[in-house]
Structure formats: structure tokens, C-alpha cells
Coordinates of C-alpha atoms and ligand atoms in Angstrom, one line a residue:
M1 CA 73.6 54.2 71.1
P2 CA 76.3 56.0 69.3
H3 CA 80.0 55.8 70.9
E4 CA 81.4 58.5 72.9
L5 CA 84.8 59.8 73.4
P6 CA 85.6 59.1 77.4
P7 CA 87.6 61.7 79.0
L8 CA 91.2 60.9 80.0
P9 CA 91.7 59.6 83.3
Y10 CA 94.1 62.3 84.3
D11 CA 95.1 65.8 83.5
F12 CA 96.3 66.5 80.0
A13 CA 99.8 67.5 81.4
A14 CA 100.1 64.7 84.0
L15 CA 102.5 62.7 81.9
E16 CA 104.8 65.3 81.2
P17 CA 107.7 65.5 80.9
H18 CA 107.8 62.3 79.0
I19 CA 104.5 62.9 76.9
D20 CA 103.8 66.8 76.5
E21 CA 100.4 68.4 77.0
K22 CA 100.1 69.5 73.5
T23 CA 100.4 66.2 72.2
M24 CA 97.9 64.7 74.6
R25 CA 95.3 67.3 73.9
L26 CA 95.7 66.8 70.1
H27 CA 95.7 63.4 70.3
H28 CA 92.6 62.7 72.5
G29 CA 90.5 65.7 71.5
K30 CA 91.3 65.2 67.8
H31 CA 92.7 61.9 66.8
H32 CA 90.8 59.7 69.1
Q33 CA 87.5 61.6 68.5
A34 CA 87.9 61.0 64.7
Y35 CA 87.7 57.4 65.2
V36 CA 85.0 57.7 67.7
T37 CA 83.0 59.7 64.7
G38 CA 84.3 57.2 62.3
L39 CA 82.9 54.3 63.9
N40 CA 79.5 55.9 64.4
T41 CA 79.4 57.1 60.8
A42 CA 80.0 53.6 59.6
E43 CA 77.7 51.9 61.9
E44 CA 74.9 54.4 60.7
K45 CA 75.6 53.6 57.1
L46 CA 75.5 49.7 57.9
A47 CA 72.2 50.3 59.6
A48 CA 70.7 51.9 56.6
A49 CA 72.1 49.0 54.4
R50 CA 70.2 46.6 56.4
A51 CA 67.1 49.0 56.3
S52 CA 67.3 49.2 52.5
G53 CA 68.8 45.7 52.0
D54 CA 71.2 47.0 49.6
F55 CA 74.7 45.7 50.7
G56 CA 76.7 46.7 47.6
A57 CA 79.1 48.6 50.2
I58 CA 79.4 46.2 53.2
G59 CA 83.1 45.3 52.2
A60 CA 84.1 49.0 52.8
L61 CA 81.8 49.4 55.6
E62 CA 83.4 46.4 57.6
R63 CA 86.7 47.6 56.7
A64 CA 85.8 51.2 58.0
I65 CA 84.3 49.6 61.4
A66 CA 87.6 47.4 62.0
F67 CA 89.8 50.6 61.4
H68 CA 87.8 53.1 63.3
G69 CA 86.4 50.6 66.1
S70 CA 89.8 49.2 66.7
G71 CA 91.2 52.9 66.8
H72 CA 88.6 53.7 69.4
V73 CA 89.3 50.5 71.4
N74 CA 93.1 50.8 71.1
H75 CA 93.3 54.4 72.5
C76 CA 91.0 53.7 75.4
V77 CA 93.5 50.5 76.6
F78 CA 96.4 53.1 75.9
W79 CA 95.3 55.9 78.0
N80 CA 94.5 53.7 80.7
N81 CA 97.9 51.9 80.2
M82 CA 99.6 55.3 81.4
A83 CA 99.5 57.1 84.6
P84 CA 101.6 59.9 86.1
K85 CA 104.1 58.3 88.7
G86 CA 104.1 55.3 86.6
G87 CA 107.1 53.0 85.6
G88 CA 108.8 50.3 87.3
E89 CA 108.1 46.7 86.9
A90 CA 105.0 44.2 86.5
G91 CA 103.8 42.5 89.6
G92 CA 101.3 39.9 90.6
A93 CA 100.3 36.9 88.4
L94 CA 101.4 39.2 85.4
A95 CA 105.1 39.3 86.5
E96 CA 105.1 35.3 86.9
Q97 CA 103.6 34.9 83.4
L98 CA 106.2 37.4 81.9
R99 CA 109.0 35.5 83.4
K100 CA 107.5 32.2 82.2
D101 CA 107.0 33.6 78.5
F102 CA 109.9 35.8 78.1
G103 CA 112.5 34.7 80.7
D104 CA 112.5 37.9 82.8
F105 CA 110.9 41.4 82.7
G106 CA 114.1 43.0 81.0
K107 CA 113.8 40.5 78.3
F108 CA 110.2 41.2 77.8
R109 CA 110.7 44.9 77.9
D110 CA 113.6 44.8 75.0
Q111 CA 111.2 42.5 73.1
F112 CA 108.4 44.8 73.4
T113 CA 110.4 47.9 72.7
A114 CA 112.0 46.1 69.5
A115 CA 108.2 45.2 68.3
S116 CA 107.3 49.1 68.7
A117 CA 110.3 50.3 67.0
S118 CA 109.8 47.8 64.2
V119 CA 106.3 48.9 63.1
E120 CA 106.6 50.3 59.2
G121 CA 104.6 53.5 59.4
N122 CA 101.6 53.7 61.6
G123 CA 100.8 51.1 64.3
W124 CA 101.0 50.0 67.8
G125 CA 103.4 48.0 70.0
V126 CA 101.2 45.3 71.7
L127 CA 101.7 42.8 74.6
A128 CA 98.7 40.4 74.3
W129 CA 97.6 37.5 76.1
N130 CA 95.9 34.5 74.2
P131 CA 93.7 32.4 76.4
F132 CA 93.5 29.8 73.7
L133 CA 97.1 29.1 73.6
G134 CA 97.9 30.3 77.3
K135 CA 100.6 32.5 76.5
L136 CA 101.8 36.1 76.3
Y137 CA 102.8 37.6 72.9
T138 CA 104.4 40.8 71.6
L139 CA 103.2 42.4 68.3
G140 CA 104.2 45.1 66.0
M141 CA 100.7 46.0 64.9
M142 CA 99.9 47.6 61.7
N143 CA 97.2 50.6 61.8
H144 CA 94.8 49.6 64.2
Q145 CA 93.3 46.3 63.6
N146 CA 95.8 43.3 63.1
L147 CA 96.1 41.4 66.4
G148 CA 98.2 38.7 65.3
V149 CA 96.9 35.2 66.8
T150 CA 93.3 35.2 66.7
G151 CA 91.4 35.8 70.1
S152 CA 94.4 37.6 71.8
V153 CA 93.4 40.1 74.4
P154 CA 95.5 43.3 74.3
L155 CA 97.1 44.2 77.8
L156 CA 99.5 46.7 77.1
M157 CA 99.2 48.9 73.8
L158 CA 101.8 51.8 73.0
D159 CA 100.8 54.1 69.9
V160 CA 103.5 54.5 67.5
W161 CA 101.9 56.6 64.9
E162 CA 103.6 59.9 64.3
H163 CA 100.8 61.8 65.8
A164 CA 101.5 60.2 69.2
Y165 CA 105.0 61.7 69.4
Y166 CA 106.0 64.0 66.5
L167 CA 105.7 67.3 68.3
K168 CA 108.1 66.4 71.0
Y169 CA 110.3 63.6 69.8
Q170 CA 110.0 64.3 66.0
N171 CA 111.5 61.2 64.2
A172 CA 113.1 59.9 67.2
R173 CA 110.7 57.2 67.8
P174 CA 113.0 55.0 69.9
D175 CA 113.4 57.9 72.3
Y176 CA 109.5 58.1 72.6
I177 CA 109.5 54.6 73.5
K178 CA 112.2 54.7 76.2
A179 CA 110.0 57.4 77.7
F180 CA 107.0 55.6 77.8
W181 CA 108.5 53.0 80.2
N182 CA 108.2 56.0 82.6
V183 CA 104.8 56.1 82.5
V184 CA 103.2 52.5 82.2
N185 CA 100.6 52.1 84.8
W186 CA 101.5 48.3 85.5
K187 CA 98.4 48.0 87.9
D188 CA 96.2 48.7 84.8
V189 CA 98.0 45.9 82.9
E190 CA 97.9 43.4 85.7
T191 CA 94.2 43.9 86.1
R192 CA 93.6 43.6 82.4
F193 CA 95.4 40.1 82.6
D194 CA 93.7 39.0 85.9
K195 CA 90.3 39.6 83.6
A196 CA 91.5 38.2 80.5
K197 CA 92.6 35.0 82.3
R198 CA 89.3 34.5 84.0
Ligands
MN3_1 MN1 96.8 57.7 68.1

């Protein structure tokens, strides 16, 4: 079964004024769609390689699946990490874990902001839970697909590719990151943490 682009969980204009409608339309309909298409194409080629027994391109195909597959998954997490009337601070068990691993919510927010701002070129700011080490980590992730410590589960993801903010914020990535905190859907992040801990 081919992968499909899921609809946004809110209207394209719902995150205004923090994230503008035009950016959301292009980002979801063009960029995210391209990762879904790229993943399907690479999986078809890999199936053809299995059928023919010619695995000459397996390295390139697996890299394409890692890139497009991660692009698809990351955007699915990112859209749901945001909501109109979002913002504020984390609650529940996540709030407790953030205090344990970062000191307090403000220190976590500063570290996540710095990690997101520090990404060279395209990438993501990530808060991830590592069930093996029992700890939350932040990460400035390059492209779509390096997730730091093996086995980490992404909880909160901020797209810092220029396509995510350039129309409204131009080169001012720090302003976009600041605006992001107003639309974070903490209920969604808390639910992801609760599931990842189970
Ligand atoms: Mn993107």
C-alpha cells in the first residue's frame, strides 16, 4: 500500500499570525507531499530490485527511503505538535521529566531554541525521549534523519528548513522559533511522551 499525505488537523490559516496560511499551504501540499511521493517511488524501486535480484542500487535506495521516509514522519509529528491557541507550558508526566532532565521548563525552552537555531542549513529542532537511557534529549537534527542517540523517540519537532518560515520571516529563523512557542500543542507532546514511556 502506498503512503498517503494525511490532511492537516486544522485549517491552513489556523496558526495565523504565528505561521501564515500561504506557508502552510505550500509546506503541506507541496513539500510534505514530495516526501510521500519520494518514499513511495523508492519503495517501488526496492521492490523491483527484490523481484529481479539486482541490488546494485540498494545503498542509494535505502538512503532515499531514510530521507523521504523521515521527511514524511517528521512532518506528521510536526503538524500535530501545533494547534491554534497553543503555547504555554507542558503538563503531566512530561512536565516532571522536563524538570528532572533540564532543571525547569524555561531552561528546556532555552536549550531547544538554541538547538533549533544552531542547525546548519536544513534540519529540525527535536525533543526526544530515549527509553533505553531513560532521559529526554534535545537535538539540532540535520536534514530529516539523524536522531542522535539510537532508539530515541521524537516528541516535539520544529521544522527549521527555510521552506518552513522564509515567506513570513525571511532569514530571521530566531523570530520564527520564538513564534513557534505560541502554537505548541502540549497535550499532543504529553501524549507522545506517555506512549513512548509505556
Ligand atoms: Mn518541511
